[in-house]
PDB file of C-alpha atoms and ligand atoms in Angstrom:
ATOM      1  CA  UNK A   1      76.616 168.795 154.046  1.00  0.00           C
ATOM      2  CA  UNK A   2      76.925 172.286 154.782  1.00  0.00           C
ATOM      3  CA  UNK A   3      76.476 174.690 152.113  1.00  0.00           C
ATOM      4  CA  UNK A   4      79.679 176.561 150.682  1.00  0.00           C
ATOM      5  CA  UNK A   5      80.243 179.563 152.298  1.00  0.00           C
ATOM      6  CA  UNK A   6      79.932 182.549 150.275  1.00  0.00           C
ATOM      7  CA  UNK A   7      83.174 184.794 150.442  1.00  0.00           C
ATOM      8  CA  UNK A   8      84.270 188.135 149.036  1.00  0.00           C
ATOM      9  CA  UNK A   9      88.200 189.207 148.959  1.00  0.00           C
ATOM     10  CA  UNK A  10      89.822 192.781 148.816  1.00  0.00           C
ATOM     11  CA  UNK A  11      92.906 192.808 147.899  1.00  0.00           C
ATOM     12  CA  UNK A  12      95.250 196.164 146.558  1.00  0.00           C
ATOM     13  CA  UNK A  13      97.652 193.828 144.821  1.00  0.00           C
ATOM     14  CA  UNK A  14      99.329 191.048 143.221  1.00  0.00           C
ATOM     15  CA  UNK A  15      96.811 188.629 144.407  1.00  0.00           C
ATOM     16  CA  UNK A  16      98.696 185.447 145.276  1.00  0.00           C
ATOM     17  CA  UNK A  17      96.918 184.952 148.487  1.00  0.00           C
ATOM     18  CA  UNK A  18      93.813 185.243 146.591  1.00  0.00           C
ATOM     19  CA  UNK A  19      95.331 182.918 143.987  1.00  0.00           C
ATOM     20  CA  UNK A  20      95.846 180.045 146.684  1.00  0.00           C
ATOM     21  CA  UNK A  21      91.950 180.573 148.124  1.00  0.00           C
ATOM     22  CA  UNK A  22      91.060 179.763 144.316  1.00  0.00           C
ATOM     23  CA  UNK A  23      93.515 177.144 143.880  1.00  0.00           C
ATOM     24  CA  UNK A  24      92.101 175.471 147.371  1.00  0.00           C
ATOM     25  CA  UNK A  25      88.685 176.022 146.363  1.00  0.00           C
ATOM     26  CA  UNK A  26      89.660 174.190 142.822  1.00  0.00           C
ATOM     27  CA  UNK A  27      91.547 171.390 144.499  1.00  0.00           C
ATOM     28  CA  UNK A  28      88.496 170.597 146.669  1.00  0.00           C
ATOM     29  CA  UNK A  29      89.848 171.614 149.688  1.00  0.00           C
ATOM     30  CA  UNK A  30      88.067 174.627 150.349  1.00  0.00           C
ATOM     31  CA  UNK A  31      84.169 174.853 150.366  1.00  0.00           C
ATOM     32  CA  UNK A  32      83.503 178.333 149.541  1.00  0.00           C
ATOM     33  CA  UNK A  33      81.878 180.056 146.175  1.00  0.00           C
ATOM     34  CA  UNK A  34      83.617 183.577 145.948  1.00  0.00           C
ATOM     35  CA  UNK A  35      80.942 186.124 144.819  1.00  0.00           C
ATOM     36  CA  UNK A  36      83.301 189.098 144.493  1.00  0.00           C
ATOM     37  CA  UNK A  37      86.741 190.140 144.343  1.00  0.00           C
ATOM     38  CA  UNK A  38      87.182 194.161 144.585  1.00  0.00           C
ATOM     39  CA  UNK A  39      90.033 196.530 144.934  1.00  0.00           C
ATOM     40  CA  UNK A  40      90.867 199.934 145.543  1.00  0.00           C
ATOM     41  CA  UNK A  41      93.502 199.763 142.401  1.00  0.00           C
ATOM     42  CA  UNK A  42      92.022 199.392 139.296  1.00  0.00           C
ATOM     43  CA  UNK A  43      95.241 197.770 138.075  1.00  0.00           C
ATOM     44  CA  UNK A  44      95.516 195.138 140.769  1.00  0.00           C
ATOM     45  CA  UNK A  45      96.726 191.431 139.737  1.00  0.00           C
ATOM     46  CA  UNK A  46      94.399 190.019 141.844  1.00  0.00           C
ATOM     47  CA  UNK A  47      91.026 191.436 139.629  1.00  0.00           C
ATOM     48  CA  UNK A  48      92.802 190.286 136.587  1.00  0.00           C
ATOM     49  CA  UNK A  49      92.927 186.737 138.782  1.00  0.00           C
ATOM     50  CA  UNK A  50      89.320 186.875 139.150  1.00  0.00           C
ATOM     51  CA  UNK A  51      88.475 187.487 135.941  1.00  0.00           C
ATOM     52  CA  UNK A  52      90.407 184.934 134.798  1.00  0.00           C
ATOM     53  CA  UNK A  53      88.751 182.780 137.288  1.00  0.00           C
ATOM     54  CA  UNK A  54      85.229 183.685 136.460  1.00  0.00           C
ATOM     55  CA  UNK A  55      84.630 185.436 139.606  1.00  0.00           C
ATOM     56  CA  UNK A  56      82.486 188.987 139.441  1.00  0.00           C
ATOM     57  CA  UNK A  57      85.284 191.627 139.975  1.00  0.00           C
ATOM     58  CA  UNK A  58      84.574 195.571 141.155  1.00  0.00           C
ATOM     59  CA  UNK A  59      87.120 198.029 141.352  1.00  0.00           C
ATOM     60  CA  UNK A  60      86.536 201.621 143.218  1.00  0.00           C
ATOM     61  CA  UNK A  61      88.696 204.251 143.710  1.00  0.00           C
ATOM     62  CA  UNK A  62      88.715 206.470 146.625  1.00  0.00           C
ATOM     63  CA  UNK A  63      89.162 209.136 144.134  1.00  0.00           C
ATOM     64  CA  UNK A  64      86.344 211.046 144.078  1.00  0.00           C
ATOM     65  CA  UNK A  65      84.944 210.582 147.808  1.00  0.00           C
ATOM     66  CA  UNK A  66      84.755 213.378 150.409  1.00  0.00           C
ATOM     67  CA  UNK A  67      86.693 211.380 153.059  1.00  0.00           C
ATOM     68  CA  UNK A  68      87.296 207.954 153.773  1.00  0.00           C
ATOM     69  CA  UNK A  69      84.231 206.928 155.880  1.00  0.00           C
ATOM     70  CA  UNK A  70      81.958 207.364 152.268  1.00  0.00           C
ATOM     71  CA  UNK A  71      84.780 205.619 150.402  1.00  0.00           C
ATOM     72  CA  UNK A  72      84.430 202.615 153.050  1.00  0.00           C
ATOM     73  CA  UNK A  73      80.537 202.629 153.352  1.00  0.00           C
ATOM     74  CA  UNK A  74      80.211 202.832 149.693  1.00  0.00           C
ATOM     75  CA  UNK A  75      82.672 199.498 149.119  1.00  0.00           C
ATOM     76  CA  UNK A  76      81.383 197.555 151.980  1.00  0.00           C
ATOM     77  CA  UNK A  77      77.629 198.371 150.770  1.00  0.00           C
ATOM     78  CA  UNK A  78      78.683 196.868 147.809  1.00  0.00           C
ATOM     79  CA  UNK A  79      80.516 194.206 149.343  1.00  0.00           C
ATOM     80  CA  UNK A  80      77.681 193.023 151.227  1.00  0.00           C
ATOM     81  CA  UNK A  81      74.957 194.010 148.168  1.00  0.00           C
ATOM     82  CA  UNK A  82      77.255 190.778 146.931  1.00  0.00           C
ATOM     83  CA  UNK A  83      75.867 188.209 149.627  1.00  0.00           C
ATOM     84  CA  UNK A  84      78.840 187.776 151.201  1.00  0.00           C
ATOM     85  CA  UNK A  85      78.690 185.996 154.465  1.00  0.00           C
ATOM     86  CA  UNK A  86      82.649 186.596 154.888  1.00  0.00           C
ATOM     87  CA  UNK A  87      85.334 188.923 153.848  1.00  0.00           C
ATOM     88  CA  UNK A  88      88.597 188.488 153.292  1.00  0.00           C
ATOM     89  CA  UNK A  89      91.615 190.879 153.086  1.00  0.00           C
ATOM     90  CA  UNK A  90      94.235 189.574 151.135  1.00  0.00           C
ATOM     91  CA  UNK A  91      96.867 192.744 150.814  1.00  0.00           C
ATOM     92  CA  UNK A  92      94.227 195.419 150.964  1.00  0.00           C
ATOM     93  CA  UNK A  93      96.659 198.096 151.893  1.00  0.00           C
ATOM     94  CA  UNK A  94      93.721 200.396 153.385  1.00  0.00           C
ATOM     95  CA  UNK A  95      92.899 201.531 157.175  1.00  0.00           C
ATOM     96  CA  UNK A  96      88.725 200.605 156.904  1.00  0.00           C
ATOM     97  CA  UNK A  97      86.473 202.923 159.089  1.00  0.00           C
ATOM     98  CA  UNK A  98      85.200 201.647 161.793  1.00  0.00           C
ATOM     99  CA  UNK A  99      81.634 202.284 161.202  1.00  0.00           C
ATOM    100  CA  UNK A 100      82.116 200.374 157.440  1.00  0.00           C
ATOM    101  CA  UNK A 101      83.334 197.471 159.603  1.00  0.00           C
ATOM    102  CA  UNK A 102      80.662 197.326 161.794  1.00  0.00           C
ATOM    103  CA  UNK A 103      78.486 194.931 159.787  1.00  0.00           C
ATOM    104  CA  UNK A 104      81.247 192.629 159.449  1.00  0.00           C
ATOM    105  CA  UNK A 105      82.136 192.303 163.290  1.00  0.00           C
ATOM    106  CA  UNK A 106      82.935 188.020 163.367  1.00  0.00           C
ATOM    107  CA  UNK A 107      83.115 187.800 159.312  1.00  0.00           C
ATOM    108  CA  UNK A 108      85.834 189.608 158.181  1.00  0.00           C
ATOM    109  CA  UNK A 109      89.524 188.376 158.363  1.00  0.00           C
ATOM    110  CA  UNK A 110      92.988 189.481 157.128  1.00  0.00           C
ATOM    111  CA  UNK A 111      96.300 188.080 157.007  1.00  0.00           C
ATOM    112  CA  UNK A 112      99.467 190.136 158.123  1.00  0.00           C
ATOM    113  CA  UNK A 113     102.847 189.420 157.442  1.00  0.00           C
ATOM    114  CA  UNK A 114     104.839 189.980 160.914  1.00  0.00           C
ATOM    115  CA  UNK A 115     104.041 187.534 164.434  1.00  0.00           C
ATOM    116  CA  UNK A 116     101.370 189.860 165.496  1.00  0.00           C
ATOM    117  CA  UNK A 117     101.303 191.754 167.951  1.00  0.00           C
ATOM    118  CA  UNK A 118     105.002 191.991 166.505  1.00  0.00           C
ATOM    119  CA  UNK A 119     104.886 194.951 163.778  1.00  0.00           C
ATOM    120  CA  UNK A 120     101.377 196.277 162.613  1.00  0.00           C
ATOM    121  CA  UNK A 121     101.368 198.377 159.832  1.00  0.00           C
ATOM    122  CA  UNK A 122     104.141 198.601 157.369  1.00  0.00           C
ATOM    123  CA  UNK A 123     107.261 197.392 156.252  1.00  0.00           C
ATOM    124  CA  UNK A 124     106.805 194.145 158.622  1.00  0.00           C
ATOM    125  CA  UNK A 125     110.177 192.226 156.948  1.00  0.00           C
ATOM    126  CA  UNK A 126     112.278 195.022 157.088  1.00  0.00           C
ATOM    127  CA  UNK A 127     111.328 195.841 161.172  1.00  0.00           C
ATOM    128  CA  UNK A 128     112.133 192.008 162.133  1.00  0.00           C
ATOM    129  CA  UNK A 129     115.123 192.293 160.707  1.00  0.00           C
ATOM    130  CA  UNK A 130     116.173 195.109 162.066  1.00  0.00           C
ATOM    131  CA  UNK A 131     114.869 194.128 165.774  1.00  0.00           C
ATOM    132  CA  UNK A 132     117.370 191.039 165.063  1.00  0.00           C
ATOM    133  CA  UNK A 133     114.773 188.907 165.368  1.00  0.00           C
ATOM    134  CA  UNK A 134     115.529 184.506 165.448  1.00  0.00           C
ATOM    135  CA  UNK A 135     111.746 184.321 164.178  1.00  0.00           C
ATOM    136  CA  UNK A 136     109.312 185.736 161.686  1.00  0.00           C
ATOM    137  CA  UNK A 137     105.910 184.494 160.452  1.00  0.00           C
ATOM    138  CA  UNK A 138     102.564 185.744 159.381  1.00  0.00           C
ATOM    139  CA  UNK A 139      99.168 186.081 160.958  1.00  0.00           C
ATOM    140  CA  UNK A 140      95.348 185.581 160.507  1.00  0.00           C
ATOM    141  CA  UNK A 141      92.845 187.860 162.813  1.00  0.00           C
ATOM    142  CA  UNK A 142      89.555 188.766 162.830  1.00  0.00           C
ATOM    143  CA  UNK A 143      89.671 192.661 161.762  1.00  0.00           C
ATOM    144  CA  UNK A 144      88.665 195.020 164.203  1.00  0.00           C
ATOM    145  CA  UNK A 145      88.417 198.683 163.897  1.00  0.00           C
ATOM    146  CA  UNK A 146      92.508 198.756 165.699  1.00  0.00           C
ATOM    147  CA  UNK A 147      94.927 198.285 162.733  1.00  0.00           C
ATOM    148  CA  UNK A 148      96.101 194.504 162.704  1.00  0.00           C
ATOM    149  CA  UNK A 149      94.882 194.672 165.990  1.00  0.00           C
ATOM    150  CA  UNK A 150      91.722 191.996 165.625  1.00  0.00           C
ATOM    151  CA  UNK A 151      91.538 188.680 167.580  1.00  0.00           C
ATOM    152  CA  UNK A 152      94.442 186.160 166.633  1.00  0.00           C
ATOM    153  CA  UNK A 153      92.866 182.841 164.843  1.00  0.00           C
ATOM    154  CA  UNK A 154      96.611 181.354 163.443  1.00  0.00           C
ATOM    155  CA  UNK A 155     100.173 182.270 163.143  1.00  0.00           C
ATOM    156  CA  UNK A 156     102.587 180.661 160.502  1.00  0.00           C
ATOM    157  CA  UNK A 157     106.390 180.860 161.338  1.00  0.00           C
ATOM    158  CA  UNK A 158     110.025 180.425 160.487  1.00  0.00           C
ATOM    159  CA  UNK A 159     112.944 181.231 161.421  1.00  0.00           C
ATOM    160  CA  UNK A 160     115.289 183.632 159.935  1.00  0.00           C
ATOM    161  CA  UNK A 161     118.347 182.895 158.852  1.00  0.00           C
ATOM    162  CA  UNK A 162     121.552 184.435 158.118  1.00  0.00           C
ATOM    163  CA  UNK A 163     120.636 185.239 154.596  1.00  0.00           C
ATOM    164  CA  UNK A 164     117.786 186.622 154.937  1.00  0.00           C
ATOM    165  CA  UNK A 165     117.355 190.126 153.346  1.00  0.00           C
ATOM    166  CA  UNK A 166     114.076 191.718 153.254  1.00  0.00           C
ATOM    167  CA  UNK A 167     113.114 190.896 149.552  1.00  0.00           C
ATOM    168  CA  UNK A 168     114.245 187.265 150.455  1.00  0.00           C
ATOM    169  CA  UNK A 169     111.971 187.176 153.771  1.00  0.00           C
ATOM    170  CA  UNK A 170     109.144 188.221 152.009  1.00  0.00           C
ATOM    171  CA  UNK A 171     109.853 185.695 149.243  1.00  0.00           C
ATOM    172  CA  UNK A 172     110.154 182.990 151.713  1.00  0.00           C
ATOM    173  CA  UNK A 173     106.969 183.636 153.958  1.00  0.00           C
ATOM    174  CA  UNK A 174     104.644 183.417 150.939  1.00  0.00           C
ATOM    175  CA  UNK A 175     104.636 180.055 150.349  1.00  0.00           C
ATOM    176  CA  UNK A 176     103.413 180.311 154.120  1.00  0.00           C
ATOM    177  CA  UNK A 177     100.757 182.562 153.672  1.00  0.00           C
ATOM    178  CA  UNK A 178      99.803 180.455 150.832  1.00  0.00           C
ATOM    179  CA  UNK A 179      98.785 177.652 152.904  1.00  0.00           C
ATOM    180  CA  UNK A 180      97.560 179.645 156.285  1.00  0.00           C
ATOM    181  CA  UNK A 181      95.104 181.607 154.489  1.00  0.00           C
ATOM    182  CA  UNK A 182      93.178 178.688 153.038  1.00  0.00           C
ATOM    183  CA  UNK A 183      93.343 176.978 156.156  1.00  0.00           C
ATOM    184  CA  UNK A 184      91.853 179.373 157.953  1.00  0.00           C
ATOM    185  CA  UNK A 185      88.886 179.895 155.311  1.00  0.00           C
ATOM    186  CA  UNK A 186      88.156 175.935 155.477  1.00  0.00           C
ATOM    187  CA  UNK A 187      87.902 176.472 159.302  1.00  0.00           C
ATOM    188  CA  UNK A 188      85.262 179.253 159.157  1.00  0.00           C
ATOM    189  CA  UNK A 189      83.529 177.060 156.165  1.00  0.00           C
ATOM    190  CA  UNK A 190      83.328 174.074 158.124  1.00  0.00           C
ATOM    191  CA  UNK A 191      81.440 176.402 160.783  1.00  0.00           C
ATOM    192  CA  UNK A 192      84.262 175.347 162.839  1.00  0.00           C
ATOM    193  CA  UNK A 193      85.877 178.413 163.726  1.00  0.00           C
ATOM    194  CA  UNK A 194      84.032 181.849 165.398  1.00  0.00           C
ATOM    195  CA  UNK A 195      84.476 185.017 167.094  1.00  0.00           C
ATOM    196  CA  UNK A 196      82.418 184.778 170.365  1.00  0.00           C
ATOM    197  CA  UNK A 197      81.994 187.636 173.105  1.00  0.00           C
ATOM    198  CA  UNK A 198      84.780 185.744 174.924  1.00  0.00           C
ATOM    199  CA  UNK A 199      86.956 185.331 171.781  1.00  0.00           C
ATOM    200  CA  UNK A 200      88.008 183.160 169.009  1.00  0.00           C
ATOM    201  CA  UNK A 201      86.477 179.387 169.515  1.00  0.00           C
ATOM    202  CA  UNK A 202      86.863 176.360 167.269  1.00  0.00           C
ATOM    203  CA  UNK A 203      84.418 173.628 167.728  1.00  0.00           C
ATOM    204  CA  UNK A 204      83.139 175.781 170.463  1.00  0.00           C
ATOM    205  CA  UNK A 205      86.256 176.106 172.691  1.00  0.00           C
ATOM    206  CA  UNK A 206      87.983 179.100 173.298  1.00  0.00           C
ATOM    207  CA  UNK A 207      91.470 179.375 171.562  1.00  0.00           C
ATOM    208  CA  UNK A 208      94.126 180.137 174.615  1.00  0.00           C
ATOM    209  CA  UNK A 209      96.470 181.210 171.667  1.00  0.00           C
ATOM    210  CA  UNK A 210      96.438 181.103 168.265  1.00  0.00           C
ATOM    211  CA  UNK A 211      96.557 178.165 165.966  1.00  0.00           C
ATOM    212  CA  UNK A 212     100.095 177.258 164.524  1.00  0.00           C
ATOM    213  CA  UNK A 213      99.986 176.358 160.851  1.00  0.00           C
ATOM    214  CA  UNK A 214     102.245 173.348 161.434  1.00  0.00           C
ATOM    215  CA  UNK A 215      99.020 171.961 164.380  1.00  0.00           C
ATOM    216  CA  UNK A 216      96.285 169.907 163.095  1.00  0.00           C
ATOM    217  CA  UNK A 217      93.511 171.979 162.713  1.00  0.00           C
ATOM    218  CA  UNK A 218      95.306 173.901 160.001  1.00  0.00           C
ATOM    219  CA  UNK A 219      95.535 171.271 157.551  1.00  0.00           C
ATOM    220  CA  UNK A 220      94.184 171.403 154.165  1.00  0.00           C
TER     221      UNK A 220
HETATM  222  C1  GRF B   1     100.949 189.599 151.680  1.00  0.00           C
HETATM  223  O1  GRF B   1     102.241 189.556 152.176  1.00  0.00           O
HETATM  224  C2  GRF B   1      99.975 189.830 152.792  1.00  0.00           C
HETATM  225  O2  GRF B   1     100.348 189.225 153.998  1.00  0.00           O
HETATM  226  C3  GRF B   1     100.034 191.326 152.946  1.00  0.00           C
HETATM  227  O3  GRF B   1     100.163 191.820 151.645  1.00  0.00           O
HETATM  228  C4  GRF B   1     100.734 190.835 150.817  1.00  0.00           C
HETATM  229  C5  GRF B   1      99.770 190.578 149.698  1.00  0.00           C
HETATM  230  O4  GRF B   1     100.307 189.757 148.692  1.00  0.00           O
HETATM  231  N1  GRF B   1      98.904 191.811 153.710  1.00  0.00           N
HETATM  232  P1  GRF B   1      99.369 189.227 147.548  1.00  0.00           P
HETATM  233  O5  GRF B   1      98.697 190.421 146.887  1.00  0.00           O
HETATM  234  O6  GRF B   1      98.371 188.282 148.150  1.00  0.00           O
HETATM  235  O7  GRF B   1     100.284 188.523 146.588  1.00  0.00           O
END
């Protein structure tokens, strides 16, 4: 058996994707041991999560730092002073220098609310509705220094319908997220999935496109 993989999540908010790695983890699903959870907002729901969950918790504020290349070396130092072997954003609503990422290139992943490339950044509900899109989903990638612009891994989606506004999109695609995020942590576990020099692989195949949550490799 391999041995659980040793993650670390940032996260700026609520912390329900966070809450579904822990509730995978719990249900047996998910072979990982999570050896810190930090945030750039002291207040954040997911540290109060981890705390409730046992899990070491560090919250730093950018407050205080001369620019944001010492803000993002100091919390990835610390990130990686945790043993981490991966990192996972889970709503951390920062832009990370590129030379704090550099450590991480192949073990750091983050999940994005829009059909990547479809709407990086911001506001990703709001823009699909307002492009009239028929489809909307959310995204896993392997973070690069380009703003949700990191090699695909897996893509949830659904379609929109006439009701959707963009509280009730948002509210909808969770449950989504929910699943794709674990799914994509038991991959990189399992030592399944991998960023290579020629992209993502699982089992040692290159992915032509990204996995779709409703495919086979995805389930929990
Ligand atoms: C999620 O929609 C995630 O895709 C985005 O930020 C939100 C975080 O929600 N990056 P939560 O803090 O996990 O509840």
């Amino acid at each position: 058996m391999t041995a659980p993989l040793r993650i670390a999540v940032l996260a700026s908010g609520r912390g329900s994707n966070l809450a579904a790695l822990i509730a995978a983890r719990d249900a047996g699903s998910l072979p990982v041991e999570f050896v810190l959870v930090a945030s750039d907002k002291a207040s954040a729901g997911a540290l109060r999560l981890a705390e409730a969950a046992g899990i070491p918790t560090l919250a730093l504020s950018p407050k205080g730092y001369p620019d944001r290349r010492a803000y993002d070396l100091d919390l990835f130092g610390r990130i990686a002073a945790s043993g981490a072997e991966l990192l996972v954003l889970a709503g951390f609503m920062r832009i990370v220098d590129g030379a704090a990422l550099a450590p991480w290139a192949g073990r750091i992943v983050n999940i994005h609310p829009s059909l990547l490339p479809k709407y990086r950044g911001l506001h990703t509900h709001r823009r699909a509705l307002e492009a009239g899109d028929a489809e909307h989903g959310a995204s896993v990638h392997f973070v690069t220094a380009e703003l949700d612009g990191g090699p695909l891994i897996a893509q949830a989606r659904m379609p929109i319908g006439s009701g959707d506004d963009e509280e009730r999109l948002a509210e909808r695609l969770l449950p989504l997220e929910h699943r794709l995020l674990p799914a994509v942590v038991r991959l990189i576990a399992g030592r399944r999935l991998a960023l290579a020099a020629t992209g993502v692989t699982l089992d040692g195949q290159r992915l032509a496109r990204p996995l779709n949550l409703s495919g086979d490799d995805l389930r929990l």
